[in-house]
Amino acid sequence: LEFKILDGVDDKYFDKIKKVCLEYHILDENSTVFKQLKDRFKRLNYDIIDIPSSNTMGILFAKKSHM
């Protein structure tokens, strides 16, 4: 559900978001969506820390990079 919410947020609003922390659960149908979310954070100048607790779940931290 978080993936769909974040996907619906226009890029311009991420200028105001400094940090995102979310717990993820990867199911077959959202593994591509999760990769796209991480790629989007990187494109929007976030540093990413992905801490998996298993093959299908973990914690994702995204923090705005200093420019």
PDB file of N, CA and C in Angstrom:
ATOM      1  N   LEU A   1       0.822  -1.195   0.000  1.00  0.00           N
ATOM      2  CA  LEU A   1       0.000   0.000   0.000  1.00  0.00           C
ATOM      3  C   LEU A   1       0.868   1.261   0.000  1.00  0.00           C
ATOM      4  N   GLU A   2       1.957   1.260   0.776  1.00  0.00           N
ATOM      5  CA  GLU A   2       2.825   2.439   0.795  1.00  0.00           C
ATOM      6  C   GLU A   2       3.403   2.729  -0.583  1.00  0.00           C
ATOM      7  N   PHE A   3       3.686   1.663  -1.334  1.00  0.00           N
ATOM      8  CA  PHE A   3       4.243   1.860  -2.665  1.00  0.00           C
ATOM      9  C   PHE A   3       3.278   2.663  -3.532  1.00  0.00           C
ATOM     10  N   LYS A   4       2.002   2.309  -3.477  1.00  0.00           N
ATOM     11  CA  LYS A   4       1.007   3.020  -4.283  1.00  0.00           C
ATOM     12  C   LYS A   4       0.853   4.469  -3.827  1.00  0.00           C
ATOM     13  N   ILE A   5       0.897   4.685  -2.530  1.00  0.00           N
ATOM     14  CA  ILE A   5       0.779   6.053  -2.013  1.00  0.00           C
ATOM     15  C   ILE A   5       1.959   6.894  -2.473  1.00  0.00           C
ATOM     16  N   LEU A   6       3.175   6.389  -2.274  1.00  0.00           N
ATOM     17  CA  LEU A   6       4.366   7.145  -2.670  1.00  0.00           C
ATOM     18  C   LEU A   6       4.446   7.323  -4.180  1.00  0.00           C
ATOM     19  N   ASP A   7       3.975   6.338  -4.924  1.00  0.00           N
ATOM     20  CA  ASP A   7       3.988   6.447  -6.381  1.00  0.00           C
ATOM     21  C   ASP A   7       3.060   7.556  -6.858  1.00  0.00           C
ATOM     22  N   GLY A   8       2.019   7.842  -6.086  1.00  0.00           N
ATOM     23  CA  GLY A   8       1.072   8.882  -6.458  1.00  0.00           C
ATOM     24  C   GLY A   8       1.507  10.293  -6.096  1.00  0.00           C
ATOM     25  N   VAL A   9       2.615  10.424  -5.374  1.00  0.00           N
ATOM     26  CA  VAL A   9       3.105  11.745  -4.961  1.00  0.00           C
ATOM     27  C   VAL A   9       3.971  12.321  -6.080  1.00  0.00           C
ATOM     28  N   ASP A  10       3.660  13.531  -6.491  1.00  0.00           N
ATOM     29  CA  ASP A  10       4.427  14.199  -7.537  1.00  0.00           C
ATOM     30  C   ASP A  10       5.852  14.460  -7.043  1.00  0.00           C
ATOM     31  N   ASP A  11       6.817  14.355  -7.942  1.00  0.00           N
ATOM     32  CA  ASP A  11       8.233  14.552  -7.587  1.00  0.00           C
ATOM     33  C   ASP A  11       8.490  15.867  -6.861  1.00  0.00           C
ATOM     34  N   LYS A  12       7.777  16.923  -7.222  1.00  0.00           N
ATOM     35  CA  LYS A  12       8.045  18.236  -6.625  1.00  0.00           C
ATOM     36  C   LYS A  12       7.822  18.235  -5.113  1.00  0.00           C
ATOM     37  N   TYR A  13       6.932  17.375  -4.614  1.00  0.00           N
ATOM     38  CA  TYR A  13       6.667  17.334  -3.182  1.00  0.00           C
ATOM     39  C   TYR A  13       7.808  16.688  -2.400  1.00  0.00           C
ATOM     40  N   PHE A  14       8.618  15.897  -3.077  1.00  0.00           N
ATOM     41  CA  PHE A  14       9.743  15.256  -2.398  1.00  0.00           C
ATOM     42  C   PHE A  14      10.829  16.264  -2.020  1.00  0.00           C
ATOM     43  N   ASP A  15      10.777  17.461  -2.562  1.00  0.00           N
ATOM     44  CA  ASP A  15      11.702  18.515  -2.138  1.00  0.00           C
ATOM     45  C   ASP A  15      11.498  18.851  -0.664  1.00  0.00           C
ATOM     46  N   LYS A  16      10.280  18.646  -0.166  1.00  0.00           N
ATOM     47  CA  LYS A  16       9.946  18.975   1.220  1.00  0.00           C
ATOM     48  C   LYS A  16      10.098  17.785   2.168  1.00  0.00           C
ATOM     49  N   ILE A  17      10.305  16.607   1.621  1.00  0.00           N
ATOM     50  CA  ILE A  17      10.416  15.390   2.436  1.00  0.00           C
ATOM     51  C   ILE A  17      11.890  15.079   2.638  1.00  0.00           C
ATOM     52  N   LYS A  18      12.351  15.148   3.879  1.00  0.00           N
ATOM     53  CA  LYS A  18      13.768  14.927   4.160  1.00  0.00           C
ATOM     54  C   LYS A  18      14.089  13.468   4.437  1.00  0.00           C
ATOM     55  N   LYS A  19      13.151  12.758   5.062  1.00  0.00           N
ATOM     56  CA  LYS A  19      13.413  11.366   5.440  1.00  0.00           C
ATOM     57  C   LYS A  19      12.161  10.522   5.248  1.00  0.00           C
ATOM     58  N   VAL A  20      12.386   9.280   4.827  1.00  0.00           N
ATOM     59  CA  VAL A  20      11.313   8.302   4.726  1.00  0.00           C
ATOM     60  C   VAL A  20      11.844   7.009   5.343  1.00  0.00           C
ATOM     61  N   CYS A  21      11.034   6.389   6.165  1.00  0.00           N
ATOM     62  CA  CYS A  21      11.370   5.091   6.738  1.00  0.00           C
ATOM     63  C   CYS A  21      10.137   4.213   6.587  1.00  0.00           C
ATOM     64  N   LEU A  22      10.312   3.053   5.980  1.00  0.00           N
ATOM     65  CA  LEU A  22       9.170   2.170   5.834  1.00  0.00           C
ATOM     66  C   LEU A  22       9.583   0.717   5.967  1.00  0.00           C
ATOM     67  N   GLU A  23       8.673  -0.051   6.507  1.00  0.00           N
ATOM     68  CA  GLU A  23       8.838  -1.502   6.555  1.00  0.00           C
ATOM     69  C   GLU A  23       8.229  -2.047   5.275  1.00  0.00           C
ATOM     70  N   TYR A  24       8.923  -2.970   4.626  1.00  0.00           N
ATOM     71  CA  TYR A  24       8.394  -3.517   3.385  1.00  0.00           C
ATOM     72  C   TYR A  24       8.250  -5.028   3.476  1.00  0.00           C
ATOM     73  N   HIS A  25       7.296  -5.517   2.720  1.00  0.00           N
ATOM     74  CA  HIS A  25       7.035  -6.946   2.563  1.00  0.00           C
ATOM     75  C   HIS A  25       6.927  -7.184   1.068  1.00  0.00           C
ATOM     76  N   ILE A  26       7.881  -7.889   0.513  1.00  0.00           N
ATOM     77  CA  ILE A  26       7.918  -8.092  -0.934  1.00  0.00           C
ATOM     78  C   ILE A  26       7.165  -9.368  -1.284  1.00  0.00           C
ATOM     79  N   LEU A  27       6.133  -9.193  -2.072  1.00  0.00           N
ATOM     80  CA  LEU A  27       5.404 -10.296  -2.654  1.00  0.00           C
ATOM     81  C   LEU A  27       5.780 -10.329  -4.128  1.00  0.00           C
ATOM     82  N   ASP A  28       5.509 -11.419  -4.791  1.00  0.00           N
ATOM     83  CA  ASP A  28       5.902 -11.534  -6.198  1.00  0.00           C
ATOM     84  C   ASP A  28       5.442 -10.343  -7.024  1.00  0.00           C
ATOM     85  N   GLU A  29       4.211  -9.885  -6.774  1.00  0.00           N
ATOM     86  CA  GLU A  29       3.661  -8.830  -7.616  1.00  0.00           C
ATOM     87  C   GLU A  29       4.248  -7.452  -7.329  1.00  0.00           C
ATOM     88  N   ASN A  30       4.925  -7.239  -6.192  1.00  0.00           N
ATOM     89  CA  ASN A  30       5.444  -5.900  -5.925  1.00  0.00           C
ATOM     90  C   ASN A  30       6.968  -5.825  -5.868  1.00  0.00           C
ATOM     91  N   SER A  31       7.668  -6.877  -6.262  1.00  0.00           N
ATOM     92  CA  SER A  31       9.134  -6.811  -6.243  1.00  0.00           C
ATOM     93  C   SER A  31       9.646  -5.772  -7.245  1.00  0.00           C
ATOM     94  N   THR A  32       9.017  -5.667  -8.392  1.00  0.00           N
ATOM     95  CA  THR A  32       9.407  -4.661  -9.385  1.00  0.00           C
ATOM     96  C   THR A  32       9.054  -3.267  -8.888  1.00  0.00           C
ATOM     97  N   VAL A  33       7.917  -3.126  -8.251  1.00  0.00           N
ATOM     98  CA  VAL A  33       7.482  -1.833  -7.727  1.00  0.00           C
ATOM     99  C   VAL A  33       8.458  -1.358  -6.654  1.00  0.00           C
ATOM    100  N   PHE A  34       8.939  -2.278  -5.812  1.00  0.00           N
ATOM    101  CA  PHE A  34       9.900  -1.920  -4.768  1.00  0.00           C
ATOM    102  C   PHE A  34      11.197  -1.419  -5.383  1.00  0.00           C
ATOM    103  N   LYS A  35      11.686  -2.095  -6.412  1.00  0.00           N
ATOM    104  CA  LYS A  35      12.908  -1.641  -7.085  1.00  0.00           C
ATOM    105  C   LYS A  35      12.691  -0.267  -7.718  1.00  0.00           C
ATOM    106  N   GLN A  36      11.529  -0.055  -8.320  1.00  0.00           N
ATOM    107  CA  GLN A  36      11.220   1.243  -8.920  1.00  0.00           C
ATOM    108  C   GLN A  36      11.177   2.342  -7.864  1.00  0.00           C
ATOM    109  N   LEU A  37      10.655   2.024  -6.675  1.00  0.00           N
ATOM    110  CA  LEU A  37      10.615   3.007  -5.593  1.00  0.00           C
ATOM    111  C   LEU A  37      12.032   3.382  -5.161  1.00  0.00           C
ATOM    112  N   LYS A  38      12.891   2.388  -4.987  1.00  0.00           N
ATOM    113  CA  LYS A  38      14.286   2.681  -4.606  1.00  0.00           C
ATOM    114  C   LYS A  38      14.980   3.497  -5.685  1.00  0.00           C
ATOM    115  N   ASP A  39      14.762   3.153  -6.944  1.00  0.00           N
ATOM    116  CA  ASP A  39      15.360   3.906  -8.053  1.00  0.00           C
ATOM    117  C   ASP A  39      14.856   5.350  -8.070  1.00  0.00           C
ATOM    118  N   ARG A  40      13.578   5.529  -7.762  1.00  0.00           N
ATOM    119  CA  ARG A  40      13.021   6.886  -7.729  1.00  0.00           C
ATOM    120  C   ARG A  40      13.654   7.708  -6.618  1.00  0.00           C
ATOM    121  N   PHE A  41      13.785   7.128  -5.428  1.00  0.00           N
ATOM    122  CA  PHE A  41      14.447   7.842  -4.338  1.00  0.00           C
ATOM    123  C   PHE A  41      15.865   8.248  -4.738  1.00  0.00           C
ATOM    124  N   LYS A  42      16.592   7.362  -5.376  1.00  0.00           N
ATOM    125  CA  LYS A  42      17.955   7.691  -5.802  1.00  0.00           C
ATOM    126  C   LYS A  42      17.945   8.824  -6.818  1.00  0.00           C
ATOM    127  N   ARG A  43      17.023   8.762  -7.769  1.00  0.00           N
ATOM    128  CA  ARG A  43      16.909   9.815  -8.791  1.00  0.00           C
ATOM    129  C   ARG A  43      16.568  11.165  -8.163  1.00  0.00           C
ATOM    130  N   LEU A  44      15.832  11.127  -7.054  1.00  0.00           N
ATOM    131  CA  LEU A  44      15.438  12.358  -6.367  1.00  0.00           C
ATOM    132  C   LEU A  44      16.447  12.769  -5.290  1.00  0.00           C
ATOM    133  N   ASN A  45      17.656  12.222  -5.360  1.00  0.00           N
ATOM    134  CA  ASN A  45      18.777  12.588  -4.489  1.00  0.00           C
ATOM    135  C   ASN A  45      18.609  12.163  -3.029  1.00  0.00           C
ATOM    136  N   TYR A  46      18.097  10.966  -2.847  1.00  0.00           N
ATOM    137  CA  TYR A  46      18.048  10.379  -1.512  1.00  0.00           C
ATOM    138  C   TYR A  46      19.148   9.334  -1.392  1.00  0.00           C
ATOM    139  N   ASP A  47      19.745   9.269  -0.211  1.00  0.00           N
ATOM    140  CA  ASP A  47      20.632   8.162   0.123  1.00  0.00           C
ATOM    141  C   ASP A  47      19.744   7.046   0.652  1.00  0.00           C
ATOM    142  N   ILE A  48      19.995   5.839   0.196  1.00  0.00           N
ATOM    143  CA  ILE A  48      19.153   4.702   0.529  1.00  0.00           C
ATOM    144  C   ILE A  48      19.914   3.730   1.424  1.00  0.00           C
ATOM    145  N   ILE A  49      19.262   3.295   2.484  1.00  0.00           N
ATOM    146  CA  ILE A  49      19.766   2.189   3.302  1.00  0.00           C
ATOM    147  C   ILE A  49      18.650   1.158   3.352  1.00  0.00           C
ATOM    148  N   ASP A  50      18.938  -0.018   2.856  1.00  0.00           N
ATOM    149  CA  ASP A  50      17.973  -1.119   2.830  1.00  0.00           C
ATOM    150  C   ASP A  50      18.472  -2.190   3.789  1.00  0.00           C
ATOM    151  N   ILE A  51      17.698  -2.451   4.827  1.00  0.00           N
ATOM    152  CA  ILE A  51      18.086  -3.442   5.829  1.00  0.00           C
ATOM    153  C   ILE A  51      17.082  -4.599   5.771  1.00  0.00           C
ATOM    154  N   PRO A  52      17.395  -5.624   4.980  1.00  0.00           N
ATOM    155  CA  PRO A  52      16.477  -6.759   4.903  1.00  0.00           C
ATOM    156  C   PRO A  52      16.549  -7.607   6.171  1.00  0.00           C
ATOM    157  N   SER A  53      15.400  -8.097   6.605  1.00  0.00           N
ATOM    158  CA  SER A  53      15.381  -9.020   7.740  1.00  0.00           C
ATOM    159  C   SER A  53      15.133 -10.445   7.261  1.00  0.00           C
ATOM    160  N   SER A  54      14.753 -10.574   6.003  1.00  0.00           N
ATOM    161  CA  SER A  54      14.605 -11.872   5.333  1.00  0.00           C
ATOM    162  C   SER A  54      14.614 -11.600   3.836  1.00  0.00           C
ATOM    163  N   ASN A  55      14.347 -12.630   3.038  1.00  0.00           N
ATOM    164  CA  ASN A  55      14.306 -12.433   1.584  1.00  0.00           C
ATOM    165  C   ASN A  55      13.102 -11.625   1.134  1.00  0.00           C
ATOM    166  N   THR A  56      12.097 -11.511   1.992  1.00  0.00           N
ATOM    167  CA  THR A  56      10.857 -10.876   1.574  1.00  0.00           C
ATOM    168  C   THR A  56      10.437  -9.673   2.403  1.00  0.00           C
ATOM    169  N   MET A  57      11.243  -9.281   3.380  1.00  0.00           N
ATOM    170  CA  MET A  57      10.864  -8.120   4.183  1.00  0.00           C
ATOM    171  C   MET A  57      12.075  -7.429   4.769  1.00  0.00           C
ATOM    172  N   GLY A  58      11.862  -6.175   5.191  1.00  0.00           N
ATOM    173  CA  GLY A  58      12.949  -5.404   5.771  1.00  0.00           C
ATOM    174  C   GLY A  58      12.516  -3.974   6.026  1.00  0.00           C
ATOM    175  N   ILE A  59      13.502  -3.138   6.277  1.00  0.00           N
ATOM    176  CA  ILE A  59      13.284  -1.716   6.532  1.00  0.00           C
ATOM    177  C   ILE A  59      14.065  -0.926   5.485  1.00  0.00           C
ATOM    178  N   LEU A  60      13.413   0.072   4.917  1.00  0.00           N
ATOM    179  CA  LEU A  60      14.053   0.953   3.947  1.00  0.00           C
ATOM    180  C   LEU A  60      14.104   2.357   4.536  1.00  0.00           C
ATOM    181  N   PHE A  61      15.302   2.923   4.573  1.00  0.00           N
ATOM    182  CA  PHE A  61      15.508   4.307   4.988  1.00  0.00           C
ATOM    183  C   PHE A  61      15.916   5.102   3.758  1.00  0.00           C
ATOM    184  N   ALA A  62      15.317   6.246   3.564  1.00  0.00           N
ATOM    185  CA  ALA A  62      15.704   7.161   2.494  1.00  0.00           C
ATOM    186  C   ALA A  62      15.879   8.538   3.132  1.00  0.00           C
ATOM    187  N   LYS A  63      17.057   9.120   2.948  1.00  0.00           N
ATOM    188  CA  LYS A  63      17.359  10.423   3.530  1.00  0.00           C
ATOM    189  C   LYS A  63      17.884  11.327   2.433  1.00  0.00           C
ATOM    190  N   LYS A  64      17.352  12.538   2.371  1.00  0.00           N
ATOM    191  CA  LYS A  64      17.753  13.487   1.332  1.00  0.00           C
ATOM    192  C   LYS A  64      19.250  13.747   1.433  1.00  0.00           C
ATOM    193  N   SER A  65      19.952  13.626   0.300  1.00  0.00           N
ATOM    194  CA  SER A  65      21.384  13.887   0.243  1.00  0.00           C
ATOM    195  C   SER A  65      21.646  15.375   0.357  1.00  0.00           C
ATOM    196  N   HIS A  66      22.774  15.715   0.931  1.00  0.00           N
ATOM    197  CA  HIS A  66      23.189  17.126   0.953  1.00  0.00           C
ATOM    198  C   HIS A  66      23.765  17.451  -0.407  1.00  0.00           C
ATOM    199  N   MET A  67      23.327  18.561  -0.960  1.00  0.00           N
ATOM    200  CA  MET A  67      23.800  18.934  -2.302  1.00  0.00           C
ATOM    201  C   MET A  67      24.639  20.168  -2.231  1.00  0.00           C
TER     202      MET A  67
END
